[in-house]
PDB file of C-alpha atoms in Angstrom:
ATOM      1  CA  UNK A1063      19.917  31.655  10.054  1.00 62.00           C
ATOM      2  CA  UNK A1064      23.220  29.989  10.740  1.00 74.00           C
ATOM      3  CA  UNK A1065      24.493  26.511   9.713  1.00 78.00           C
ATOM      4  CA  UNK A1066      23.249  24.536  12.740  1.00 87.00           C
ATOM      5  CA  UNK A1067      19.759  25.852  12.519  1.00 88.00           C
ATOM      6  CA  UNK A1068      19.592  24.963   8.796  1.00 87.00           C
ATOM      7  CA  UNK A1069      20.912  21.472   9.683  1.00 92.00           C
ATOM      8  CA  UNK A1070      18.196  21.050  12.322  1.00 93.00           C
ATOM      9  CA  UNK A1071      15.494  22.038   9.941  1.00 93.00           C
ATOM     10  CA  UNK A1072      16.861  19.626   7.314  1.00 93.00           C
ATOM     11  CA  UNK A1073      16.942  16.778   9.879  1.00 95.00           C
ATOM     12  CA  UNK A1074      13.378  17.564  11.041  1.00 95.00           C
ATOM     13  CA  UNK A1075      12.028  17.732   7.504  1.00 96.00           C
ATOM     14  CA  UNK A1076      13.698  14.472   6.489  1.00 96.00           C
ATOM     15  CA  UNK A1077      12.285  12.775   9.613  1.00 97.00           C
ATOM     16  CA  UNK A1078       8.785  14.076   8.840  1.00 97.00           C
ATOM     17  CA  UNK A1079       9.165  12.971   5.240  1.00 97.00           C
ATOM     18  CA  UNK A1080      10.180   9.403   6.358  1.00 97.00           C
ATOM     19  CA  UNK A1081       7.295   9.200   8.776  1.00 97.00           C
ATOM     20  CA  UNK A1082       4.875  10.454   6.082  1.00 97.00           C
ATOM     21  CA  UNK A1083       6.171   7.780   3.576  1.00 97.00           C
ATOM     22  CA  UNK A1084       5.853   5.079   6.197  1.00 97.00           C
ATOM     23  CA  UNK A1085       2.368   6.138   7.014  1.00 97.00           C
ATOM     24  CA  UNK A1086       1.366   5.954   3.271  1.00 96.00           C
ATOM     25  CA  UNK A1087       3.075   2.608   2.947  1.00 96.00           C
ATOM     26  CA  UNK A1088       1.210   1.143   5.887  1.00 95.00           C
ATOM     27  CA  UNK A1089      -2.115   2.652   4.772  1.00 95.00           C
ATOM     28  CA  UNK A1090      -1.720   1.199   1.306  1.00 93.00           C
ATOM     29  CA  UNK A1091      -0.801  -2.234   2.776  1.00 92.00           C
ATOM     30  CA  UNK A1092      -3.759  -2.366   5.010  1.00 92.00           C
ATOM     31  CA  UNK A1093      -6.072  -1.040   2.314  1.00 90.00           C
ATOM     32  CA  UNK A1094      -4.901  -3.784  -0.056  1.00 89.00           C
ATOM     33  CA  UNK A1095      -5.489  -6.398   2.619  1.00 86.00           C
ATOM     34  CA  UNK A1096      -8.965  -5.055   3.250  1.00 84.00           C
ATOM     35  CA  UNK A1097      -9.705  -5.039  -0.465  1.00 83.00           C
ATOM     36  CA  UNK A1098      -8.382  -8.580  -0.786  1.00 79.00           C
ATOM     37  CA  UNK A1099     -10.675  -9.746   2.027  1.00 79.00           C
ATOM     38  CA  UNK A1100     -13.606  -7.939   0.399  1.00 74.00           C
ATOM     39  CA  UNK A1101     -12.867  -9.175  -3.077  1.00 73.00           C
ATOM     40  CA  UNK A1102     -11.928 -12.751  -2.258  1.00 73.00           C
ATOM     41  CA  UNK A1103     -15.321 -14.245  -3.062  1.00 69.00           C
ATOM     42  CA  UNK A1104     -15.596 -12.286  -6.353  1.00 71.00           C
ATOM     43  CA  UNK A1105     -11.884 -13.104  -7.199  1.00 71.00           C
ATOM     44  CA  UNK A1106     -12.368 -16.865  -6.503  1.00 73.00           C
ATOM     45  CA  UNK A1107     -15.524 -16.928  -8.644  1.00 75.00           C
ATOM     46  CA  UNK A1108     -13.771 -15.237 -11.559  1.00 76.00           C
ATOM     47  CA  UNK A1109     -10.736 -17.557 -11.100  1.00 73.00           C
ATOM     48  CA  UNK A1110     -12.949 -20.654 -11.227  1.00 79.00           C
ATOM     49  CA  UNK A1111     -14.663 -19.348 -14.359  1.00 79.00           C
ATOM     50  CA  UNK A1112     -11.267 -18.736 -16.047  1.00 78.00           C
ATOM     51  CA  UNK A1113     -10.158 -22.300 -15.025  1.00 79.00           C
ATOM     52  CA  UNK A1114     -13.347 -23.792 -16.550  1.00 80.00           C
ATOM     53  CA  UNK A1115     -12.829 -21.799 -19.752  1.00 79.00           C
ATOM     54  CA  UNK A1116      -9.200 -22.999 -19.968  1.00 77.00           C
ATOM     55  CA  UNK A1117     -10.278 -26.688 -19.388  1.00 77.00           C
ATOM     56  CA  UNK A1118     -12.810 -26.467 -22.223  1.00 69.00           C
ATOM     57  CA  UNK A1119     -10.197 -25.445 -24.789  1.00 55.00           C
TER      58      UNK A1119
END
């Protein structure tokens, strides 16, 4: 294996790594949005309960 072949492999691997990381980032972002949408009602209920508890004190 000569120098240019090694360079090409490094470039390809780095591009694949960047794509992989971008995919993970997007997946986490959408998963969090989906969780937020699913948990909004529960979250709001818990938030209201906390507010009421704070107001009592």
